[in-house]
Amino acid sequence: MNARPLYLGGQWRQTDTTLTVLNPSNGEKLGEVCTVPRPVVAQAIADAHAAFPAWRALTGKARGEYLRKIAAELERRGDEIARTITLENGKPLAQSQGEVAMSVDHLRWFAEEARRAYGRTVPNQVDGKRHIVVKTPIGVVAAISPWNFPLVLAVRKIAPALAAGCPVILKPASATPLCTVLFAECVEAARLPCGVFQLVVGRAADIAAEFLENPLCRKITFTGSTEVGQSLIRGAAQGVKPLSLELGGHAPVLVFDDADLNRAVEGAAIAKFRNTGQSCIAANRIYVQRAVYAEFLERFVAHVRTLKVGDGLEPGVQIGPLINEEGLAKALGQIENAVKKGARVLCGGKRVPGRGTFLEATVLADVPDSAECMREETFAPMAPVCAFDTEDEAIERANASRFGLSAYAFTNDIGRAFRLMERLEAGSIGLNDGVPTTSQCPFGGLKQSGWGRELGIEGMDAFLETKHVSIAL
């Protein structure tokens, strides 16, 4: 099996060094991808910088047409790409297909937004002057994407940057680079100009160092852990390099006694178990008002018991493997810690025997706030549940986290809904909705969950400089 080449300077490049990709469902070798050392990354940045003037000079409409062509090719090859995502990530095939569809939607949304890099005129306060605000592309963008949504979280960065007029160099996660190679093939099929999009794989520390230290790289956009985000912040300080950071999350779910429990159970289960719980917006802490606590648990456990765990290519599977042994060990450690602190295991709680890194779909009840899973992010199909008494208590406990990426609440009280949207400390809030993310609305976090926003009109603005021009007449 030949290693997959990298897309650099408009050409496919084979190298002597490779990275092995494993299938988490069985631990078997899935393939290899070429890797490059830091000097090649520097050359990619130079090539992107050289491509910048011509790319920014295109009209927004013309850049949007390229994005539409990439979207069309991605859609045409959707089944192949979704299968590749499942093989390298482990998620159920239906969810991989949904990831491809969302990626297509992101590309088409920003294809339209490319026309709308609006500036404005500002009324003057001094006779003989006029004021204009203009938006211009920031320059070469380095995008670093994670393994849990390996395609769509890359596209969230690539699409708006390209739409804004910026060349992009993508560094995908080492665990899941294959789908981004296929994405690069879609870019090639769309005949994007040479150097406008490039793909690099290699030692993460070396690539990040080049992105941070090379003055021709004007911005870094990253999705991943808060710890790595903090490292990028430290590295960017020397050159005062702009960063967009989508970091860790620890989403609370609040279920009030006036909620539709069927909707709450379904919404909480989707928010928790989608992508095998390996999501920064996954439901990590479920707080249920005491009057409906027992009934919610009964219905929730009954629902979770129906979820099928297995290889993502098997029909009907809803929960796949954890990405690796380390992730599985962390989840089992959190379960053990919660039980030691008084939690009850209502279902699951164990590794699935056999090959692969599978964890049973797990529900824990009566989990104290001191348990590790109530304080640190859980990337696994494990749902801790506990009771609360009052609205103020629920909000206080929901906000008692260093993270603030997403939150969910289920209630039929419209006044409470407005209080929640105002008081919950989260960048995205799902009210009676377990899947709030959409192309046309901003996504990002508060506190240690990140800087800036992706998607929506804010998504492209992240790659534009704002200039004030004062004209003396």
Tab-separated table of C-alpha atoms in Angstrom:
chain	number	residue	atom	x	y	z
A	1	MET	CA	0.000	0.000	0.000
A	2	ASN	CA	1.542	3.284	-1.140
A	3	ALA	CA	1.468	6.230	1.249
A	4	ARG	CA	-0.971	8.960	0.307
A	5	PRO	CA	0.860	12.043	-1.009
A	6	LEU	CA	0.410	15.608	0.230
A	7	TYR	CA	-0.981	18.494	-1.800
A	8	LEU	CA	1.663	21.229	-1.946
A	9	GLY	CA	2.006	24.101	-4.398
A	10	GLY	CA	-0.716	22.696	-6.616
A	11	GLN	CA	0.998	19.302	-6.944
A	12	TRP	CA	0.931	15.950	-5.192
A	13	ARG	CA	4.168	15.258	-3.376
A	14	GLN	CA	5.529	11.897	-2.223
A	15	THR	CA	8.094	11.846	0.579
A	16	ASP	CA	10.307	9.249	2.208
A	17	THR	CA	8.685	9.624	5.644
A	18	THR	CA	5.181	8.475	6.463
A	19	LEU	CA	2.545	8.379	9.180
A	20	THR	CA	0.517	5.231	9.858
A	21	VAL	CA	-3.259	5.571	10.309
A	22	LEU	CA	-5.114	2.965	12.384
A	23	ASN	CA	-8.742	1.870	12.388
A	24	PRO	CA	-9.956	2.286	16.007
A	25	SER	CA	-12.661	-0.335	15.503
A	26	ASN	CA	-10.100	-3.135	15.192
A	27	GLY	CA	-6.666	-1.605	15.721
A	28	GLU	CA	-5.570	-2.593	12.226
A	29	LYS	CA	-3.467	-0.488	9.884
A	30	LEU	CA	-5.689	1.525	7.567
A	31	GLY	CA	-3.070	3.281	5.475
A	32	GLU	CA	-0.156	5.674	5.422
A	33	VAL	CA	0.196	9.361	4.654
A	34	CYS	CA	3.375	11.143	3.664
A	35	THR	CA	4.891	13.585	6.147
A	36	VAL	CA	7.111	16.607	5.667
A	37	PRO	CA	9.748	18.341	7.825
A	38	ARG	CA	9.625	21.956	8.902
A	39	PRO	CA	11.530	23.386	5.890
A	40	VAL	CA	8.809	22.066	3.566
A	41	VAL	CA	6.186	23.804	5.703
A	42	ALA	CA	8.172	27.018	5.345
A	43	GLN	CA	8.143	26.556	1.567
A	44	ALA	CA	4.394	25.969	1.631
A	45	ILE	CA	3.951	29.258	3.476
A	46	ALA	CA	6.138	31.015	0.910
A	47	ASP	CA	4.097	29.500	-1.939
A	48	ALA	CA	0.855	30.552	-0.254
A	49	HIS	CA	2.188	34.072	0.201
A	50	ALA	CA	3.110	34.180	-3.491
A	51	ALA	CA	-0.420	33.079	-4.409
A	52	PHE	CA	-2.016	35.679	-2.139
A	53	PRO	CA	-2.039	38.774	-4.433
A	54	ALA	CA	-3.844	37.050	-7.289
A	55	TRP	CA	-6.309	35.269	-4.999
A	56	ARG	CA	-7.262	38.400	-3.061
A	57	ALA	CA	-7.625	40.295	-6.348
A	58	LEU	CA	-10.436	38.009	-7.493
A	59	THR	CA	-13.945	39.235	-6.872
A	60	GLY	CA	-15.824	37.650	-4.001
A	61	LYS	CA	-18.183	36.174	-6.558
A	62	ALA	CA	-15.302	34.458	-8.347
A	63	ARG	CA	-13.866	33.042	-5.127
A	64	GLY	CA	-17.339	31.820	-4.234
A	65	GLU	CA	-17.561	29.933	-7.517
A	66	TYR	CA	-14.435	27.982	-6.576
A	67	LEU	CA	-16.016	27.080	-3.223
A	68	ARG	CA	-19.145	25.883	-5.003
A	69	LYS	CA	-17.048	23.646	-7.246
A	70	ILE	CA	-15.269	22.148	-4.220
A	71	ALA	CA	-18.663	21.585	-2.570
A	72	ALA	CA	-20.027	19.879	-5.669
A	73	GLU	CA	-17.036	17.533	-5.866
A	74	LEU	CA	-17.265	16.796	-2.128
A	75	GLU	CA	-20.938	15.993	-2.542
A	76	ARG	CA	-20.287	13.795	-5.586
A	77	ARG	CA	-17.730	11.762	-3.632
A	78	GLY	CA	-19.724	11.885	-0.417
A	79	ASP	CA	-20.134	8.154	0.121
A	80	GLU	CA	-16.423	7.461	-0.354
A	81	ILE	CA	-15.374	10.297	1.927
A	82	ALA	CA	-17.904	9.372	4.625
A	83	ARG	CA	-16.661	5.796	4.612
A	84	THR	CA	-13.085	7.048	4.997
A	85	ILE	CA	-14.092	9.184	7.989
A	86	THR	CA	-15.693	6.154	9.640
A	87	LEU	CA	-12.663	3.958	8.979
A	88	GLU	CA	-10.138	6.382	10.497
A	89	ASN	CA	-12.312	7.964	13.189
A	90	GLY	CA	-14.711	5.138	14.072
A	91	LYS	CA	-17.955	7.120	14.097
A	92	PRO	CA	-21.113	5.496	12.697
A	93	LEU	CA	-21.409	5.827	8.936
A	94	ALA	CA	-24.655	7.804	9.122
A	95	GLN	CA	-22.894	10.401	11.261
A	96	SER	CA	-19.972	10.535	8.821
A	97	GLN	CA	-22.457	11.135	6.020
A	98	GLY	CA	-23.912	13.957	8.089
A	99	GLU	CA	-20.432	15.409	8.532
A	100	VAL	CA	-19.885	15.436	4.769
A	101	ALA	CA	-23.275	17.096	4.249
A	102	MET	CA	-22.467	19.779	6.829
A	103	SER	CA	-19.102	20.384	5.160
A	104	VAL	CA	-20.853	20.910	1.833
A	105	ASP	CA	-23.257	23.328	3.500
A	106	HIS	CA	-20.401	25.303	5.064
A	107	LEU	CA	-18.713	25.654	1.668
A	108	ARG	CA	-21.908	26.857	0.034
A	109	TRP	CA	-22.677	29.278	2.865
A	110	PHE	CA	-19.257	30.929	2.603
A	111	ALA	CA	-19.441	30.886	-1.186
A	112	GLU	CA	-22.297	33.353	-0.735
A	113	GLU	CA	-20.593	35.245	2.099
A	114	ALA	CA	-17.597	35.884	-0.160
A	115	ARG	CA	-19.713	38.582	-1.842
A	116	ARG	CA	-20.476	40.274	1.472
A	117	ALA	CA	-17.224	41.534	2.969
A	118	TYR	CA	-19.008	44.785	3.623
A	119	GLY	CA	-17.325	47.966	4.741
A	120	ARG	CA	-19.216	51.142	5.596
A	121	THR	CA	-19.159	54.912	5.365
A	122	VAL	CA	-19.171	56.859	8.611
A	123	PRO	CA	-20.618	60.386	8.989
A	124	ASN	CA	-17.893	62.964	9.474
A	125	GLN	CA	-17.640	65.271	12.477
A	126	VAL	CA	-15.223	67.721	10.866
A	127	ASP	CA	-15.958	69.707	7.723
A	128	GLY	CA	-13.849	68.665	4.753
A	129	LYS	CA	-13.389	65.045	5.825
A	130	ARG	CA	-14.978	61.736	4.870
A	131	HIS	CA	-14.577	58.375	6.631
A	132	ILE	CA	-14.648	54.912	5.120
A	133	VAL	CA	-14.208	51.508	6.804
A	134	VAL	CA	-12.850	48.813	4.491
A	135	LYS	CA	-12.268	45.090	4.949
A	136	THR	CA	-9.215	43.375	3.468
A	137	PRO	CA	-7.966	39.757	3.737
A	138	ILE	CA	-5.445	39.139	6.491
A	139	GLY	CA	-3.061	37.004	4.409
A	140	VAL	CA	-1.764	33.432	4.656
A	141	VAL	CA	-3.772	31.371	7.153
A	142	ALA	CA	-2.596	28.238	8.958
A	143	ALA	CA	-5.464	25.934	9.942
A	144	ILE	CA	-5.026	23.154	12.517
A	145	SER	CA	-7.951	20.746	12.756
A	146	PRO	CA	-8.814	17.919	15.208
A	147	TRP	CA	-9.609	14.230	14.834
A	148	ASN	CA	-13.144	14.114	16.267
A	149	PHE	CA	-14.786	15.874	13.291
A	150	PRO	CA	-11.843	15.589	10.903
A	151	LEU	CA	-13.536	17.005	7.810
A	152	VAL	CA	-16.130	19.525	8.921
A	153	LEU	CA	-13.915	21.267	11.485
A	154	ALA	CA	-11.248	21.658	8.809
A	155	VAL	CA	-13.783	23.059	6.354
A	156	ARG	CA	-15.049	25.538	8.991
A	157	LYS	CA	-11.633	27.146	8.759
A	158	ILE	CA	-10.799	26.645	5.097
A	159	ALA	CA	-14.078	27.878	3.598
A	160	PRO	CA	-14.290	31.305	5.287
A	161	ALA	CA	-10.579	31.981	4.862
A	162	LEU	CA	-10.733	31.233	1.145
A	163	ALA	CA	-13.915	33.278	0.824
A	164	ALA	CA	-12.201	36.221	2.501
A	165	GLY	CA	-9.315	36.058	0.004
A	166	CYS	CA	-6.740	34.228	2.143
A	167	PRO	CA	-4.627	31.225	1.064
A	168	VAL	CA	-4.821	28.326	3.543
A	169	ILE	CA	-2.388	25.664	4.727
A	170	LEU	CA	-4.142	22.841	6.584
A	171	LYS	CA	-2.502	20.658	9.202
A	172	PRO	CA	-4.986	17.847	10.051
A	173	ALA	CA	-4.855	15.642	13.129
A	174	SER	CA	-2.358	12.795	12.850
A	175	ALA	CA	-5.036	10.235	13.742
A	176	THR	CA	-7.373	11.222	10.891
A	177	PRO	CA	-5.583	12.728	7.868
A	178	LEU	CA	-7.049	10.513	5.136
A	179	CYS	CA	-10.327	12.395	4.662
A	180	THR	CA	-8.415	15.655	4.274
A	181	VAL	CA	-6.327	14.080	1.506
A	182	LEU	CA	-9.609	13.330	-0.252
A	183	PHE	CA	-10.714	16.904	0.391
A	184	ALA	CA	-7.500	18.112	-1.260
A	185	GLU	CA	-8.413	15.983	-4.284
A	186	CYS	CA	-11.740	17.847	-4.404
A	187	VAL	CA	-9.810	21.134	-4.301
A	188	GLU	CA	-7.633	19.962	-7.190
A	189	ALA	CA	-10.724	18.955	-9.174
A	190	ALA	CA	-12.111	22.467	-8.666
A	191	ARG	CA	-8.880	23.847	-10.196
A	192	LEU	CA	-8.149	26.183	-7.332
A	193	PRO	CA	-5.045	28.253	-8.220
A	194	CYS	CA	-1.710	26.786	-7.136
A	195	GLY	CA	-0.722	27.584	-3.581
A	196	VAL	CA	-4.155	28.787	-2.459
A	197	PHE	CA	-4.823	25.551	-0.559
A	198	GLN	CA	-2.122	23.166	0.688
A	199	LEU	CA	-2.024	20.159	2.990
A	200	VAL	CA	0.831	19.375	5.393
A	201	VAL	CA	1.242	16.406	7.729
A	202	GLY	CA	4.153	15.859	10.070
A	203	ARG	CA	5.456	16.435	13.556
A	204	ALA	CA	2.897	18.717	15.210
A	205	ALA	CA	5.407	20.681	17.290
A	206	ASP	CA	7.591	21.487	14.256
A	207	ILE	CA	4.671	22.504	12.054
A	208	ALA	CA	3.148	24.676	14.781
A	209	ALA	CA	6.523	26.328	15.411
A	210	GLU	CA	6.833	27.266	11.739
A	211	PHE	CA	3.278	28.614	11.683
A	212	LEU	CA	3.988	30.692	14.800
A	213	GLU	CA	7.425	31.996	13.887
A	214	ASN	CA	7.143	32.568	10.139
A	215	PRO	CA	6.132	36.212	9.549
A	216	LEU	CA	4.509	35.338	6.216
A	217	CYS	CA	1.923	33.264	8.085
A	218	ARG	CA	-0.451	35.979	9.247
A	219	LYS	CA	-3.003	34.007	11.283
A	220	ILE	CA	-3.524	30.612	12.947
A	221	THR	CA	-6.953	29.074	13.438
A	222	PHE	CA	-7.102	26.019	15.702
A	223	THR	CA	-9.588	23.556	17.140
A	224	GLY	CA	-8.397	21.275	19.919
A	225	SER	CA	-7.676	21.078	23.604
A	226	THR	CA	-7.413	24.084	25.885
A	227	GLU	CA	-3.899	22.981	26.861
A	228	VAL	CA	-2.654	23.098	23.261
A	229	GLY	CA	-4.504	26.379	22.785
A	230	GLN	CA	-2.627	27.843	25.737
A	231	SER	CA	0.631	26.702	24.162
A	232	LEU	CA	-0.278	28.454	20.911
A	233	ILE	CA	-1.100	31.630	22.833
A	234	ARG	CA	2.328	31.580	24.438
A	235	GLY	CA	3.979	30.956	21.083
A	236	ALA	CA	2.001	33.700	19.347
A	237	ALA	CA	2.948	36.312	21.922
A	238	GLN	CA	6.393	36.993	20.485
A	239	GLY	CA	5.045	37.982	17.070
A	240	VAL	CA	1.641	39.152	18.340
A	241	LYS	CA	0.147	36.709	15.839
A	242	PRO	CA	-3.664	36.648	15.627
A	243	LEU	CA	-5.326	33.417	16.729
A	244	SER	CA	-8.793	31.949	16.436
A	245	LEU	CA	-9.204	29.212	19.044
A	246	GLU	CA	-12.038	26.727	19.511
A	247	LEU	CA	-10.975	24.825	22.599
A	248	GLY	CA	-12.381	22.445	25.200
A	249	GLY	CA	-15.930	22.295	26.469
A	250	HIS	CA	-17.875	20.877	29.378
A	251	ALA	CA	-21.476	21.409	28.371
A	252	PRO	CA	-24.219	21.307	31.007
A	253	VAL	CA	-27.754	20.129	30.284
A	254	LEU	CA	-30.548	21.545	32.460
A	255	VAL	CA	-33.846	19.644	32.515
A	256	PHE	CA	-36.610	21.537	34.324
A	257	ASP	CA	-39.778	20.029	35.748
A	258	ASP	CA	-41.946	21.805	33.145
A	259	ALA	CA	-40.015	20.285	30.221
A	260	ASP	CA	-41.364	17.784	27.719
A	261	LEU	CA	-39.493	14.767	29.095
A	262	ASN	CA	-39.611	12.835	25.831
A	263	ARG	CA	-37.951	15.753	24.058
A	264	ALA	CA	-35.486	16.194	26.933
A	265	VAL	CA	-34.471	12.525	26.881
A	266	GLU	CA	-34.022	12.497	23.127
A	267	GLY	CA	-32.196	15.841	23.039
A	268	ALA	CA	-29.870	14.980	25.926
A	269	ALA	CA	-29.071	11.608	24.364
A	270	ILE	CA	-28.206	13.198	21.003
A	271	ALA	CA	-26.093	15.873	22.662
A	272	LYS	CA	-24.276	13.243	24.739
A	273	PHE	CA	-23.823	10.220	22.497
A	274	ARG	CA	-23.448	11.739	19.021
A	275	ASN	CA	-19.936	11.081	17.720
A	276	THR	CA	-19.485	8.545	20.550
A	277	GLY	CA	-19.463	11.439	23.008
A	278	GLN	CA	-16.204	12.669	21.454
A	279	SER	CA	-17.342	16.221	20.882
A	280	CYS	CA	-16.400	19.531	22.469
A	281	ILE	CA	-20.112	20.414	22.605
A	282	ALA	CA	-21.163	17.021	24.012
A	283	ALA	CA	-23.453	16.981	27.058
A	284	ASN	CA	-20.992	16.404	29.887
A	285	ARG	CA	-23.152	17.169	32.928
A	286	ILE	CA	-26.895	16.532	33.079
A	287	TYR	CA	-28.773	18.371	35.845
A	288	VAL	CA	-32.426	17.371	36.342
A	289	GLN	CA	-34.933	19.129	38.599
A	290	ARG	CA	-35.718	16.905	41.554
A	291	ALA	CA	-39.467	16.582	40.875
A	292	VAL	CA	-38.786	14.758	37.578
A	293	TYR	CA	-35.367	13.297	38.400
A	294	ALA	CA	-36.465	9.677	38.884
A	295	GLU	CA	-38.736	9.681	35.844
A	296	PHE	CA	-36.082	11.245	33.632
A	297	LEU	CA	-33.511	8.668	34.728
A	298	GLU	CA	-35.894	5.801	34.008
A	299	ARG	CA	-36.687	7.062	30.510
A	300	PHE	CA	-33.105	8.106	29.768
A	301	VAL	CA	-31.602	4.761	30.796
A	302	ALA	CA	-34.245	2.888	28.787
A	303	HIS	CA	-33.301	4.963	25.734
A	304	VAL	CA	-29.554	4.553	26.219
A	305	ARG	CA	-29.901	0.785	26.516
A	306	THR	CA	-31.254	0.726	22.952
A	307	LEU	CA	-28.147	2.376	21.488
A	308	LYS	CA	-26.106	-0.080	19.462
A	309	VAL	CA	-22.338	-0.068	20.007
A	310	GLY	CA	-20.061	-1.432	17.290
A	311	ASP	CA	-18.019	-0.906	14.146
A	312	GLY	CA	-19.252	2.249	12.456
A	313	LEU	CA	-19.757	0.429	9.144
A	314	GLU	CA	-22.217	-2.060	10.673
A	315	PRO	CA	-25.905	-1.299	10.005
A	316	GLY	CA	-27.739	0.344	12.875
A	317	VAL	CA	-24.649	1.227	14.930
A	318	GLN	CA	-25.075	4.474	16.870
A	319	ILE	CA	-21.912	4.458	19.000
A	320	GLY	CA	-18.485	3.612	17.629
A	321	PRO	CA	-15.098	3.125	19.280
A	322	LEU	CA	-13.098	5.670	21.230
A	323	ILE	CA	-10.297	7.093	19.110
A	324	ASN	CA	-7.541	5.198	20.968
A	325	GLU	CA	-6.595	3.292	24.115
A	326	GLU	CA	-5.676	6.484	25.929
A	327	GLY	CA	-9.160	7.881	25.417
A	328	LEU	CA	-10.764	4.666	26.626
A	329	ALA	CA	-8.551	4.534	29.709
A	330	LYS	CA	-9.451	8.125	30.588
A	331	ALA	CA	-13.172	7.369	30.339
A	332	LEU	CA	-12.904	4.247	32.490
A	333	GLY	CA	-10.902	6.261	35.014
A	334	GLN	CA	-13.622	8.897	35.203
A	335	ILE	CA	-16.269	6.230	35.768
A	336	GLU	CA	-14.213	4.656	38.553
A	337	ASN	CA	-13.635	8.061	40.145
A	338	ALA	CA	-17.352	8.914	40.080
A	339	VAL	CA	-18.337	5.591	41.643
A	340	LYS	CA	-15.792	6.062	44.419
A	341	LYS	CA	-17.408	9.413	45.163
A	342	GLY	CA	-20.879	7.897	45.422
A	343	ALA	CA	-22.276	7.716	41.891
A	344	ARG	CA	-24.414	4.766	40.777
A	345	VAL	CA	-23.874	3.003	37.448
A	346	LEU	CA	-27.332	2.527	35.936
A	347	CYS	CA	-26.126	1.006	32.674
A	348	GLY	CA	-22.831	0.326	30.911
A	349	GLY	CA	-19.625	1.300	32.628
A	350	LYS	CA	-17.328	-1.299	31.106
A	351	ARG	CA	-15.107	-1.868	28.128
A	352	VAL	CA	-16.708	-3.953	25.392
A	353	PRO	CA	-14.751	-7.234	25.103
A	354	GLY	CA	-12.843	-7.960	21.895
A	355	ARG	CA	-10.871	-5.869	19.465
A	356	GLY	CA	-11.217	-2.131	19.240
A	357	THR	CA	-11.557	0.621	21.823
A	358	PHE	CA	-15.248	0.341	22.636
A	359	LEU	CA	-17.000	1.511	25.810
A	360	GLU	CA	-20.531	0.500	26.743
A	361	ALA	CA	-23.047	3.350	26.613
A	362	THR	CA	-22.966	4.470	30.232
A	363	VAL	CA	-25.301	6.390	32.540
A	364	LEU	CA	-24.218	7.435	36.046
A	365	ALA	CA	-26.724	8.736	38.601
A	366	ASP	CA	-26.286	10.867	41.735
A	367	VAL	CA	-22.907	12.093	40.541
A	368	PRO	CA	-21.457	14.649	42.978
A	369	ASP	CA	-19.985	17.905	41.718
A	370	SER	CA	-16.614	16.835	43.128
A	371	ALA	CA	-16.345	13.906	40.684
A	372	GLU	CA	-13.720	14.319	37.973
A	373	CYS	CA	-16.279	13.939	35.181
A	374	MET	CA	-18.214	16.931	36.565
A	375	ARG	CA	-15.126	19.149	36.360
A	376	GLU	CA	-13.115	17.929	33.358
A	377	GLU	CA	-14.130	17.256	29.772
A	378	THR	CA	-15.364	13.734	28.994
A	379	PHE	CA	-14.722	12.461	25.460
A	380	ALA	CA	-16.705	9.232	25.738
A	381	PRO	CA	-20.259	7.801	25.690
A	382	MET	CA	-20.709	8.357	29.418
A	383	ALA	CA	-23.473	10.538	30.866
A	384	PRO	CA	-23.343	11.738	34.504
A	385	VAL	CA	-26.733	12.800	35.918
A	386	CYS	CA	-27.605	14.576	39.173
A	387	ALA	CA	-30.522	16.473	40.713
A	388	PHE	CA	-31.102	20.164	41.441
A	389	ASP	CA	-33.866	22.061	43.205
A	390	THR	CA	-34.084	25.662	41.949
A	391	GLU	CA	-33.406	27.570	38.741
A	392	ASP	CA	-30.765	29.729	40.394
A	393	GLU	CA	-28.978	26.637	41.708
A	394	ALA	CA	-29.020	25.011	38.253
A	395	ILE	CA	-27.546	28.093	36.573
A	396	GLU	CA	-24.892	28.503	39.245
A	397	ARG	CA	-23.778	24.883	38.923
A	398	ALA	CA	-23.899	25.013	35.125
A	399	ASN	CA	-21.633	28.075	35.123
A	400	ALA	CA	-19.218	26.650	37.705
A	401	SER	CA	-16.707	25.601	35.045
A	402	ARG	CA	-13.616	27.062	33.397
A	403	PHE	CA	-15.254	26.156	30.083
A	404	GLY	CA	-18.068	27.946	28.279
A	405	LEU	CA	-18.503	26.481	24.818
A	406	SER	CA	-22.069	25.172	24.822
A	407	ALA	CA	-25.032	24.527	27.087
A	408	TYR	CA	-28.444	22.914	26.735
A	409	ALA	CA	-31.716	23.435	28.583
A	410	PHE	CA	-35.164	21.906	28.334
A	411	THR	CA	-38.119	23.957	29.540
A	412	ASN	CA	-41.531	25.110	28.346
A	413	ASP	CA	-41.439	28.325	30.385
A	414	ILE	CA	-40.730	31.201	27.967
A	415	GLY	CA	-39.653	33.537	30.762
A	416	ARG	CA	-37.166	30.969	32.024
A	417	ALA	CA	-35.898	30.429	28.489
A	418	PHE	CA	-34.954	34.112	28.233
A	419	ARG	CA	-33.342	34.100	31.659
A	420	LEU	CA	-31.285	31.078	30.650
A	421	MET	CA	-30.094	32.552	27.361
A	422	GLU	CA	-28.986	35.672	29.228
A	423	ARG	CA	-27.363	34.000	32.240
A	424	LEU	CA	-25.799	30.762	30.960
A	425	GLU	CA	-22.095	31.268	30.236
A	426	ALA	CA	-21.786	29.533	26.884
A	427	GLY	CA	-21.194	30.577	23.305
A	428	SER	CA	-23.901	28.248	21.951
A	429	ILE	CA	-27.103	27.441	23.822
A	430	GLY	CA	-29.611	24.815	22.717
A	431	LEU	CA	-33.065	25.445	24.190
A	432	ASN	CA	-35.120	22.286	23.678
A	433	ASP	CA	-32.563	21.501	20.969
A	434	GLY	CA	-29.780	18.931	21.191
A	435	VAL	CA	-28.134	19.923	17.875
A	436	PRO	CA	-27.888	23.743	17.756
A	437	THR	CA	-24.908	24.210	15.394
A	438	THR	CA	-25.658	25.532	11.893
A	439	SER	CA	-23.691	27.204	9.100
A	440	GLN	CA	-25.381	30.592	9.327
A	441	CYS	CA	-24.899	31.176	13.075
A	442	PRO	CA	-21.682	31.932	14.995
A	443	PHE	CA	-19.929	29.172	16.943
A	444	GLY	CA	-17.316	29.626	19.635
A	445	GLY	CA	-16.708	29.711	23.360
A	446	LEU	CA	-16.421	31.857	26.452
A	447	LYS	CA	-13.818	31.601	29.210
A	448	GLN	CA	-11.219	28.875	28.498
A	449	SER	CA	-13.251	27.495	25.591
A	450	GLY	CA	-11.606	29.804	23.112
A	451	TRP	CA	-11.217	33.090	21.260
A	452	GLY	CA	-13.348	34.267	18.357
A	453	ARG	CA	-16.162	32.710	16.366
A	454	GLU	CA	-16.526	30.374	13.411
A	455	LEU	CA	-19.501	30.166	11.031
A	456	GLY	CA	-22.139	32.837	10.496
A	457	ILE	CA	-21.123	36.284	9.284
A	458	GLU	CA	-18.560	36.309	12.083
A	459	GLY	CA	-16.812	33.308	10.526
A	460	MET	CA	-15.454	35.206	7.532
A	461	ASP	CA	-14.834	38.381	9.497
A	462	ALA	CA	-12.215	36.436	11.473
A	463	PHE	CA	-10.023	36.459	8.332
A	464	LEU	CA	-10.507	40.113	7.419
A	465	GLU	CA	-8.614	43.152	8.627
A	466	THR	CA	-10.681	46.259	9.416
A	467	LYS	CA	-9.198	49.539	8.210
A	468	HIS	CA	-10.392	53.079	8.766
A	469	VAL	CA	-9.649	55.493	5.941
A	470	SER	CA	-9.980	59.223	6.668
A	471	ILE	CA	-10.082	61.390	3.565
A	472	ALA	CA	-9.410	65.114	3.694
A	473	LEU	CA	-11.180	66.755	0.774
